[in-house]
Amino acid sequence: MRDFLPADKARREGVLAVIRERYRAHGFDEIETPVMEEHARLHAGIGGDNEKLAYNVLKRGLDADAIRAAADDPAALTDLGLRYDLTVPLARFYASNRGQLPSVFRSIQIAPVWRAERPQKGRYRQFVQCDIDIIGDASARAEAELAVATLDTLDALGLEGGSIRINDRRLLDWMLDDFGFGADERPGVLITIDKLDKIGPDGIVAELRERDASASAVDAFDAFLRRPQTLEYNPYGERQIRKALPEGAPDDIVAHLVGIGAAVAAARGVDSPLGDIPLVFDPFLVRGMGYYTGTIFELAHPSVDYSLGGGGRYDGMIGRFLGQDVPAVGFSIGFERIVDLVAGRADAGAEAVVLVHDRDVTEGELLALKAALVRQGSRVRLEHRTKNLKALLERAAADGYSAFATVSAGTTADALEVKPLA
């Protein structure tokens, strides 16, 4: 968990402002949910490994006897927990407020979440998630809307050239079944397959054999990975998808993925079947959250070798709170990763001025000058002149100020000479 100095905070808020503006432009509405949820909800078996990282909150008013009585059942000591993502709270929010929401609800959630991660570079115990979700639409349009809004947001942040890797958890299940893996083997097999980018086909096959997975299934999977392939380029579409899968892939799932691509192409102005749609089908994209039921995706950018976000369809989650299934799909931008890639955006377009004043300037004069600049749309800070004026101005520049003016007794707003800091 981190502190942020003024310049860092301003940069983060500038990036968040762009994200919010783009999401709202695409018809999403922002909501807010509490930082805590019921312990039982956070540990209902839908959060995957994140449930193990949840911060739990002790019940209030426990005495020593109650704590000793619960020594063999730590869960009995807690009734609340800090949210570890924004999807579980959204499902509860929708189930609680459905009557006041449109039949297809497009939500924005931008807020901190908490996970008891092992501290290391790039992993924080408190971090911001930026989620957009569509609830109530089972069609390919929902995934396409999320993809278009996400790519548009990336462009607006100056990170053009992004793309989205896409797959479907139903295809993964079908493929593993086609190879011959049993249903009880699949969770472990998926964990191994998720490492394909890191350890390659040989490493995957070796690890599957170490797991004692069905030998015939591993052989079939190994043969598929080593099958001869032509090198021609296939843009995103049915040919690319079917070429990447074993023969006989379910037509309805393939059609759903093709429909997403067609809608994204139309929105991005790609009018040719051979045009460059910023989607890439990846049959071995897994994503670890256990609540995904269909389409899954990850956001990629050529400047980095890690994903900048991801999401998927989770049609079964809301039904656990509502008693009936409701289609839902979401996409989360990895804010902490993106903010490090984006140039400073603090108060973009607004002049930020430091008024460096002598000690004999009265408070009334200073505040009158400051008010005059504020009315003109500037951001203004007052600073006493010091012997080391250069250091003072360098600190102001580091804090996001772009100009300064010196003020002596009797200086008027008309006589103020504002100079750039750079």
Short mmCIF file of C-alpha atoms in Angstrom, two decimals:
data_model
loop_
_atom_site.label_atom_id
_atom_site.label_comp_id
_atom_site.label_asym_id
_atom_site.label_seq_id
_atom_site.Cartn_x
_atom_site.Cartn_y
_atom_site.Cartn_z
CA MET A 1 0.00 0.00 0.00
CA ARG A 2 1.51 3.26 -1.11
CA ASP A 3 1.54 7.00 -0.51
CA PHE A 4 1.40 9.27 -3.56
CA LEU A 5 3.13 12.64 -3.71
CA PRO A 6 1.23 15.54 -5.32
CA ALA A 7 2.74 15.10 -8.79
CA ASP A 8 2.03 11.35 -8.78
CA LYS A 9 -1.52 11.91 -7.53
CA ALA A 10 -2.17 14.56 -10.19
CA ARG A 11 -0.87 12.24 -12.91
CA ARG A 12 -3.07 9.39 -11.69
CA GLU A 13 -6.15 11.61 -11.54
CA GLY A 14 -5.41 12.89 -15.05
CA VAL A 15 -5.34 9.35 -16.42
CA LEU A 16 -8.49 8.43 -14.49
CA ALA A 17 -10.27 11.48 -15.93
CA VAL A 18 -9.53 10.29 -19.48
CA ILE A 19 -10.72 6.76 -18.67
CA ARG A 20 -13.95 8.02 -17.12
CA GLU A 21 -14.65 10.40 -20.00
CA ARG A 22 -14.15 7.68 -22.64
CA TYR A 23 -16.23 5.12 -20.76
CA ARG A 24 -19.08 7.60 -20.32
CA ALA A 25 -18.87 8.55 -24.00
CA HIS A 26 -19.62 4.90 -24.79
CA GLY A 27 -22.79 4.93 -22.70
CA PHE A 28 -21.57 3.45 -19.42
CA ASP A 29 -22.78 4.88 -16.10
CA GLU A 30 -20.67 5.02 -12.95
CA ILE A 31 -21.75 3.35 -9.73
CA GLU A 32 -20.16 3.00 -6.31
CA THR A 33 -20.21 0.03 -3.97
CA PRO A 34 -18.95 -0.33 -0.37
CA VAL A 35 -15.32 -1.29 0.23
CA MET A 36 -16.53 -4.24 2.35
CA GLU A 37 -18.80 -7.15 1.49
CA GLU A 38 -20.12 -10.02 3.57
CA HIS A 39 -17.50 -12.67 4.31
CA ALA A 40 -19.72 -15.45 2.95
CA ARG A 41 -20.15 -13.61 -0.36
CA LEU A 42 -16.42 -13.02 -0.79
CA HIS A 43 -15.72 -16.69 -0.01
CA ALA A 44 -18.50 -18.29 -2.05
CA GLY A 45 -16.08 -20.13 -4.34
CA ILE A 46 -16.41 -17.73 -7.28
CA GLY A 47 -13.30 -15.60 -6.74
CA GLY A 48 -10.67 -18.22 -7.46
CA ASP A 49 -7.31 -17.76 -5.77
CA ASN A 50 -8.24 -14.17 -4.87
CA GLU A 51 -10.44 -15.51 -2.09
CA LYS A 52 -7.29 -16.74 -0.35
CA LEU A 53 -5.89 -13.19 -0.51
CA ALA A 54 -8.93 -11.44 0.97
CA TYR A 55 -8.52 -9.23 4.03
CA ASN A 56 -11.13 -10.35 6.53
CA VAL A 57 -12.65 -8.07 9.17
CA LEU A 58 -13.14 -9.29 12.75
CA LYS A 59 -16.62 -9.30 14.19
CA ARG A 60 -17.14 -6.40 16.53
CA GLY A 61 -17.35 -6.94 20.29
CA LEU A 62 -15.66 -10.32 20.49
CA ASP A 63 -14.31 -11.18 23.92
CA ALA A 64 -11.50 -13.58 24.79
CA ASP A 65 -13.88 -16.52 25.30
CA ALA A 66 -15.45 -16.03 21.85
CA ILE A 67 -12.03 -15.88 20.22
CA ARG A 68 -10.89 -19.06 21.99
CA ALA A 69 -14.11 -20.82 21.01
CA ALA A 70 -13.44 -20.03 17.35
CA ALA A 71 -9.80 -21.10 17.43
CA ASP A 72 -10.50 -24.12 15.19
CA ASP A 73 -12.64 -22.10 12.75
CA PRO A 74 -11.07 -18.72 11.91
CA ALA A 75 -13.99 -17.93 9.57
CA ALA A 76 -16.23 -17.78 12.63
CA LEU A 77 -14.30 -14.70 13.78
CA THR A 78 -15.20 -12.62 10.74
CA ASP A 79 -18.39 -11.47 9.08
CA LEU A 80 -17.02 -8.93 6.58
CA GLY A 81 -14.04 -8.53 4.27
CA LEU A 82 -12.42 -5.94 2.03
CA ARG A 83 -13.35 -6.48 -1.62
CA TYR A 84 -10.61 -8.19 -3.68
CA ASP A 85 -12.18 -7.22 -7.02
CA LEU A 86 -15.14 -5.21 -8.32
CA THR A 87 -17.04 -8.01 -10.06
CA VAL A 88 -18.41 -9.76 -6.98
CA PRO A 89 -19.67 -6.43 -5.53
CA LEU A 90 -21.26 -5.59 -8.90
CA ALA A 91 -23.17 -8.87 -8.95
CA ARG A 92 -24.50 -8.16 -5.46
CA PHE A 93 -25.28 -4.53 -6.44
CA TYR A 94 -27.28 -5.62 -9.50
CA ALA A 95 -29.22 -8.26 -7.57
CA SER A 96 -30.09 -5.65 -4.91
CA ASN A 97 -31.03 -2.80 -7.30
CA ARG A 98 -32.29 -4.54 -10.42
CA GLY A 99 -35.73 -2.89 -10.30
CA GLN A 100 -34.17 0.57 -10.61
CA LEU A 101 -31.83 -0.31 -13.49
CA PRO A 102 -32.38 -0.60 -17.27
CA SER A 103 -32.89 -4.05 -18.78
CA VAL A 104 -29.37 -3.83 -20.24
CA PHE A 105 -27.18 -2.10 -17.69
CA ARG A 106 -23.76 -0.70 -18.60
CA SER A 107 -21.75 0.09 -15.50
CA ILE A 108 -18.46 1.81 -14.66
CA GLN A 109 -16.65 1.03 -11.44
CA ILE A 110 -13.35 2.76 -10.68
CA ALA A 111 -12.18 2.10 -7.15
CA PRO A 112 -9.48 0.54 -4.95
CA VAL A 113 -9.43 -3.15 -4.09
CA TRP A 114 -7.31 -5.05 -1.57
CA ARG A 115 -5.43 -8.33 -1.76
CA ALA A 116 -2.90 -9.75 0.68
CA GLU A 117 -0.29 -10.19 -2.05
CA ARG A 118 3.32 -11.06 -1.34
CA PRO A 119 5.05 -7.67 -1.80
CA GLN A 120 7.08 -7.51 -5.01
CA LYS A 121 7.59 -5.22 -7.96
CA GLY A 122 4.31 -4.54 -9.74
CA ARG A 123 2.13 -6.27 -7.14
CA TYR A 124 0.42 -4.11 -4.56
CA ARG A 125 -1.88 -4.87 -1.68
CA GLN A 126 -4.07 -1.88 -2.52
CA PHE A 127 -4.61 -0.94 -6.15
CA VAL A 128 -7.19 0.67 -8.41
CA GLN A 129 -9.35 -1.29 -10.82
CA CYS A 130 -11.20 0.32 -13.75
CA ASP A 131 -14.11 -1.93 -14.75
CA ILE A 132 -16.81 -1.68 -17.35
CA ASP A 133 -19.54 -4.32 -17.42
CA ILE A 134 -22.68 -5.03 -19.42
CA ILE A 135 -25.44 -6.95 -17.64
CA GLY A 136 -28.50 -8.29 -19.44
CA ASP A 137 -27.11 -8.81 -22.96
CA ALA A 138 -26.10 -12.33 -24.07
CA SER A 139 -25.26 -11.32 -27.64
CA ALA A 140 -21.86 -10.74 -29.22
CA ARG A 141 -22.68 -7.02 -29.22
CA ALA A 142 -21.90 -6.82 -25.50
CA GLU A 143 -18.35 -8.15 -25.91
CA ALA A 144 -17.85 -5.92 -28.94
CA GLU A 145 -18.99 -2.83 -27.02
CA LEU A 146 -16.51 -3.58 -24.25
CA ALA A 147 -13.68 -4.17 -26.74
CA VAL A 148 -14.38 -0.96 -28.68
CA ALA A 149 -14.68 1.17 -25.53
CA THR A 150 -11.44 -0.29 -24.14
CA LEU A 151 -9.45 0.21 -27.35
CA ASP A 152 -10.83 3.74 -27.70
CA THR A 153 -9.74 4.50 -24.13
CA LEU A 154 -6.26 3.17 -24.82
CA ASP A 155 -6.05 5.40 -27.91
CA ALA A 156 -7.19 8.44 -25.91
CA LEU A 157 -4.39 7.79 -23.43
CA GLY A 158 -1.84 7.95 -26.24
CA LEU A 159 -1.32 4.17 -26.34
CA GLU A 160 -2.44 3.52 -29.90
CA GLY A 161 -1.77 0.12 -31.40
CA GLY A 162 -3.36 -1.98 -28.68
CA SER A 163 -5.04 -5.29 -29.42
CA ILE A 164 -7.22 -7.80 -27.61
CA ARG A 165 -6.50 -11.52 -27.34
CA ILE A 166 -9.76 -13.44 -27.24
CA ASN A 167 -10.93 -16.97 -26.49
CA ASP A 168 -13.92 -18.77 -25.00
CA ARG A 169 -13.89 -20.96 -21.90
CA ARG A 170 -16.42 -23.25 -23.60
CA LEU A 171 -13.94 -23.85 -26.41
CA LEU A 172 -11.25 -24.70 -23.87
CA ASP A 173 -13.55 -27.26 -22.26
CA TRP A 174 -14.48 -28.70 -25.65
CA MET A 175 -10.85 -28.88 -26.74
CA LEU A 176 -9.70 -30.63 -23.53
CA ASP A 177 -12.59 -33.07 -23.87
CA ASP A 178 -11.63 -33.67 -27.51
CA PHE A 179 -8.06 -34.48 -26.45
CA GLY A 180 -9.39 -36.89 -23.82
CA PHE A 181 -8.74 -35.11 -20.51
CA GLY A 182 -11.24 -36.05 -17.82
CA ALA A 183 -13.42 -33.43 -16.15
CA ASP A 184 -11.54 -33.85 -12.85
CA GLU A 185 -8.21 -33.18 -14.61
CA ARG A 186 -9.21 -29.95 -16.34
CA PRO A 187 -8.54 -27.40 -13.57
CA GLY A 188 -4.94 -28.59 -13.23
CA VAL A 189 -4.48 -28.90 -16.99
CA LEU A 190 -5.70 -25.33 -17.48
CA ILE A 191 -3.21 -24.08 -14.88
CA THR A 192 -0.44 -25.71 -16.92
CA ILE A 193 -1.73 -24.50 -20.30
CA ASP A 194 -1.81 -20.95 -18.93
CA LYS A 195 2.00 -21.11 -18.80
CA LEU A 196 2.40 -21.74 -22.54
CA ASP A 197 3.86 -18.29 -23.25
CA LYS A 198 6.46 -18.78 -20.50
CA ILE A 199 7.62 -22.38 -20.86
CA GLY A 200 6.64 -23.27 -24.42
CA PRO A 201 5.08 -26.49 -25.82
CA ASP A 202 7.87 -28.78 -24.53
CA GLY A 203 7.52 -27.38 -21.02
CA ILE A 204 3.74 -27.72 -21.12
CA VAL A 205 3.84 -31.35 -22.22
CA ALA A 206 6.51 -32.20 -19.66
CA GLU A 207 4.53 -30.61 -16.83
CA LEU A 208 1.35 -32.40 -17.88
CA ARG A 209 3.20 -35.71 -17.74
CA GLU A 210 4.55 -34.81 -14.29
CA ARG A 211 0.96 -34.15 -13.21
CA ASP A 212 0.12 -37.72 -14.28
CA ALA A 213 -2.52 -36.44 -16.64
CA SER A 214 -4.07 -39.04 -18.95
CA ALA A 215 -1.20 -40.22 -21.14
CA SER A 216 -3.32 -40.58 -24.28
CA ALA A 217 -4.74 -37.08 -23.79
CA VAL A 218 -1.26 -35.59 -23.34
CA ASP A 219 -0.12 -37.41 -26.49
CA ALA A 220 -3.07 -35.99 -28.43
CA PHE A 221 -2.39 -32.49 -27.10
CA ASP A 222 1.33 -32.83 -27.91
CA ALA A 223 0.52 -33.88 -31.47
CA PHE A 224 -1.82 -30.92 -31.87
CA LEU A 225 0.82 -28.47 -30.67
CA ARG A 226 3.33 -29.92 -33.16
CA ARG A 227 0.97 -30.18 -36.15
CA PRO A 228 2.25 -28.74 -39.46
CA GLN A 229 0.96 -25.23 -40.08
CA THR A 230 1.14 -22.88 -43.04
CA LEU A 231 2.50 -19.40 -42.49
CA GLU A 232 -0.07 -17.33 -44.38
CA TYR A 233 -1.57 -14.40 -42.51
CA ASN A 234 -5.21 -14.78 -41.53
CA PRO A 235 -6.97 -11.74 -40.09
CA TYR A 236 -9.36 -12.24 -37.21
CA GLY A 237 -12.38 -14.20 -38.38
CA GLU A 238 -13.72 -17.69 -38.90
CA ARG A 239 -10.68 -18.95 -40.82
CA GLN A 240 -8.24 -17.78 -38.13
CA ILE A 241 -10.36 -19.31 -35.37
CA ARG A 242 -10.93 -22.68 -37.00
CA LYS A 243 -7.31 -22.98 -38.10
CA ALA A 244 -6.20 -22.56 -34.47
CA LEU A 245 -8.52 -25.31 -33.17
CA PRO A 246 -8.92 -29.05 -33.69
CA GLU A 247 -11.45 -29.98 -36.36
CA GLY A 248 -15.11 -29.99 -35.37
CA ALA A 249 -15.19 -26.91 -33.11
CA PRO A 250 -18.78 -26.02 -32.04
CA ASP A 251 -20.37 -23.84 -34.71
CA ASP A 252 -22.37 -21.67 -32.28
CA ILE A 253 -19.31 -20.68 -30.24
CA VAL A 254 -17.25 -19.94 -33.35
CA ALA A 255 -20.14 -17.87 -34.73
CA HIS A 256 -20.28 -15.87 -31.48
CA LEU A 257 -16.57 -15.05 -31.72
CA VAL A 258 -16.87 -14.16 -35.41
CA GLY A 259 -19.78 -11.85 -34.57
CA ILE A 260 -17.66 -9.99 -32.04
CA GLY A 261 -15.02 -9.40 -34.69
CA ALA A 262 -17.54 -8.16 -37.27
CA ALA A 263 -18.98 -5.65 -34.81
CA VAL A 264 -15.55 -4.41 -33.71
CA ALA A 265 -14.50 -4.06 -37.36
CA ALA A 266 -17.56 -1.95 -38.13
CA ALA A 267 -16.97 0.28 -35.10
CA ARG A 268 -13.28 0.75 -35.91
CA GLY A 269 -13.99 1.57 -39.56
CA VAL A 270 -12.50 -1.62 -41.02
CA ASP A 271 -14.53 -2.20 -44.18
CA SER A 272 -12.52 -5.02 -45.76
CA PRO A 273 -12.53 -8.70 -44.78
CA LEU A 274 -8.74 -8.51 -44.92
CA GLY A 275 -8.61 -5.36 -42.80
CA ASP A 276 -6.63 -5.19 -39.60
CA ILE A 277 -9.10 -5.83 -36.77
CA PRO A 278 -7.34 -5.34 -33.40
CA LEU A 279 -8.44 -8.81 -32.20
CA VAL A 280 -6.35 -11.99 -32.09
CA PHE A 281 -7.85 -15.40 -31.40
CA ASP A 282 -5.76 -17.33 -28.88
CA PRO A 283 -7.05 -20.88 -28.23
CA PHE A 284 -4.82 -21.21 -25.15
CA LEU A 285 -5.83 -18.00 -23.41
CA VAL A 286 -7.13 -19.22 -20.02
CA ARG A 287 -7.54 -16.46 -17.42
CA GLY A 288 -7.73 -17.80 -13.91
CA MET A 289 -11.02 -16.53 -12.52
CA GLY A 290 -13.35 -19.45 -11.88
CA TYR A 291 -16.50 -17.49 -12.63
CA TYR A 292 -15.90 -17.09 -16.38
CA THR A 293 -18.44 -19.02 -18.45
CA GLY A 294 -17.80 -17.92 -22.05
CA THR A 295 -15.76 -15.29 -23.86
CA ILE A 296 -12.50 -14.26 -22.20
CA PHE A 297 -10.04 -11.60 -23.32
CA GLU A 298 -6.81 -9.81 -22.45
CA LEU A 299 -5.57 -6.38 -23.51
CA ALA A 300 -2.12 -6.25 -25.14
CA HIS A 301 0.14 -3.43 -26.30
CA PRO A 302 3.33 -3.74 -28.38
CA SER A 303 5.33 -1.61 -25.92
CA VAL A 304 5.16 -4.23 -23.13
CA ASP A 305 5.21 -8.02 -22.88
CA TYR A 306 2.48 -8.28 -20.24
CA SER A 307 -1.28 -7.73 -20.44
CA LEU A 308 -2.80 -4.33 -19.62
CA GLY A 309 -6.19 -5.68 -18.63
CA GLY A 310 -8.70 -8.39 -19.29
CA GLY A 311 -12.10 -9.78 -18.56
CA GLY A 312 -14.76 -12.14 -19.75
CA ARG A 313 -18.33 -13.37 -19.58
CA TYR A 314 -19.66 -14.52 -16.21
CA ASP A 315 -23.28 -15.46 -16.89
CA GLY A 316 -23.64 -17.64 -13.80
CA MET A 317 -22.54 -15.24 -11.06
CA ILE A 318 -25.53 -12.93 -10.65
CA GLY A 319 -27.88 -15.90 -10.50
CA ARG A 320 -26.21 -16.95 -7.24
CA PHE A 321 -27.53 -13.76 -5.65
CA LEU A 322 -30.74 -13.25 -7.64
CA GLY A 323 -32.03 -16.80 -8.03
CA GLN A 324 -32.14 -16.59 -11.84
CA ASP A 325 -29.35 -16.39 -14.37
CA VAL A 326 -28.60 -13.03 -15.97
CA PRO A 327 -26.03 -12.67 -18.77
CA ALA A 328 -23.05 -10.51 -17.80
CA VAL A 329 -19.67 -9.64 -19.26
CA GLY A 330 -16.96 -7.25 -18.11
CA PHE A 331 -13.56 -5.79 -18.96
CA SER A 332 -11.04 -4.34 -16.52
CA ILE A 333 -8.17 -2.04 -17.45
CA GLY A 334 -5.02 -2.59 -15.39
CA PHE A 335 -4.77 0.96 -14.13
CA GLU A 336 -1.55 0.54 -12.15
CA ARG A 337 0.22 -0.81 -15.22
CA ILE A 338 -1.22 1.74 -17.65
CA VAL A 339 -0.52 4.78 -15.50
CA ASP A 340 3.21 4.00 -15.65
CA LEU A 341 3.08 4.03 -19.47
CA VAL A 342 1.21 7.30 -19.87
CA ALA A 343 2.92 10.68 -19.96
CA GLY A 344 1.94 13.22 -17.26
CA ARG A 345 -1.57 14.60 -17.67
CA ALA A 346 -1.95 16.77 -14.57
CA ASP A 347 -4.46 19.56 -15.22
CA ALA A 348 -3.96 19.28 -18.97
CA GLY A 349 -4.95 22.53 -20.69
CA ALA A 350 -4.99 24.63 -17.52
CA GLU A 351 -2.11 26.98 -16.65
CA ALA A 352 -0.57 26.32 -13.24
CA VAL A 353 1.15 29.39 -11.80
CA VAL A 354 3.38 29.90 -8.77
CA LEU A 355 3.31 33.41 -7.32
CA VAL A 356 6.68 34.01 -5.66
CA HIS A 357 6.19 36.96 -3.30
CA ASP A 358 8.33 39.18 -1.10
CA ARG A 359 7.67 39.10 2.63
CA ASP A 360 6.32 42.66 2.70
CA VAL A 361 3.40 41.88 0.36
CA THR A 362 0.18 41.94 2.36
CA GLU A 363 -2.16 38.98 2.60
CA GLY A 364 -4.91 41.04 0.95
CA GLU A 365 -2.74 41.84 -2.09
CA LEU A 366 -1.67 38.21 -2.48
CA LEU A 367 -5.16 36.77 -2.24
CA ALA A 368 -6.52 39.41 -4.66
CA LEU A 369 -3.85 38.47 -7.23
CA LYS A 370 -4.49 34.78 -6.68
CA ALA A 371 -8.26 35.22 -7.07
CA ALA A 372 -7.78 37.15 -10.32
CA LEU A 373 -5.74 34.30 -11.84
CA VAL A 374 -8.14 31.66 -10.56
CA ARG A 375 -11.03 33.49 -12.25
CA GLN A 376 -9.06 33.26 -15.50
CA GLY A 377 -8.92 29.46 -15.13
CA SER A 378 -5.42 29.10 -13.68
CA ARG A 379 -4.27 26.94 -10.81
CA VAL A 380 -2.29 29.09 -8.36
CA ARG A 381 0.14 28.45 -5.49
CA LEU A 382 1.64 31.12 -3.23
CA GLU A 383 5.32 30.79 -2.23
CA HIS A 384 7.60 33.04 -0.14
CA ARG A 385 10.69 34.08 -2.10
CA THR A 386 13.75 32.19 -0.86
CA LYS A 387 17.46 32.70 -1.38
CA ASN A 388 17.56 29.65 -3.61
CA LEU A 389 14.87 30.64 -6.10
CA LYS A 390 16.02 28.00 -8.59
CA ALA A 391 15.34 25.16 -6.15
CA LEU A 392 11.93 26.58 -5.32
CA LEU A 393 10.95 26.73 -9.01
CA GLU A 394 12.32 23.25 -9.70
CA ARG A 395 10.16 21.85 -6.92
CA ALA A 396 7.12 23.68 -8.32
CA ALA A 397 7.79 22.24 -11.78
CA ALA A 398 8.06 18.75 -10.29
CA ASP A 399 4.64 19.33 -8.69
CA GLY A 400 3.10 20.08 -12.08
CA TYR A 401 3.32 23.89 -12.24
CA SER A 402 4.09 25.38 -15.63
CA ALA A 403 4.65 29.12 -14.95
CA PHE A 404 5.62 31.62 -12.26
CA ALA A 405 5.47 35.32 -11.50
CA THR A 406 7.27 37.42 -8.90
CA VAL A 407 5.20 39.70 -6.70
CA SER A 408 6.39 42.81 -4.88
CA ALA A 409 4.37 45.15 -2.65
CA GLY A 410 1.91 47.08 -4.81
CA THR A 411 1.96 44.68 -7.78
CA THR A 412 -1.38 44.68 -9.57
CA ALA A 413 -2.97 41.95 -11.65
CA ASP A 414 -2.43 43.98 -14.84
CA ALA A 415 1.29 44.38 -14.06
CA LEU A 416 1.84 40.71 -13.22
CA GLU A 417 4.42 39.16 -15.58
CA VAL A 418 3.83 35.42 -15.88
CA LYS A 419 6.80 33.45 -17.24
CA PRO A 420 7.07 29.79 -18.21
CA LEU A 421 9.00 27.55 -15.84
CA ALA A 422 10.60 25.53 -18.60
#
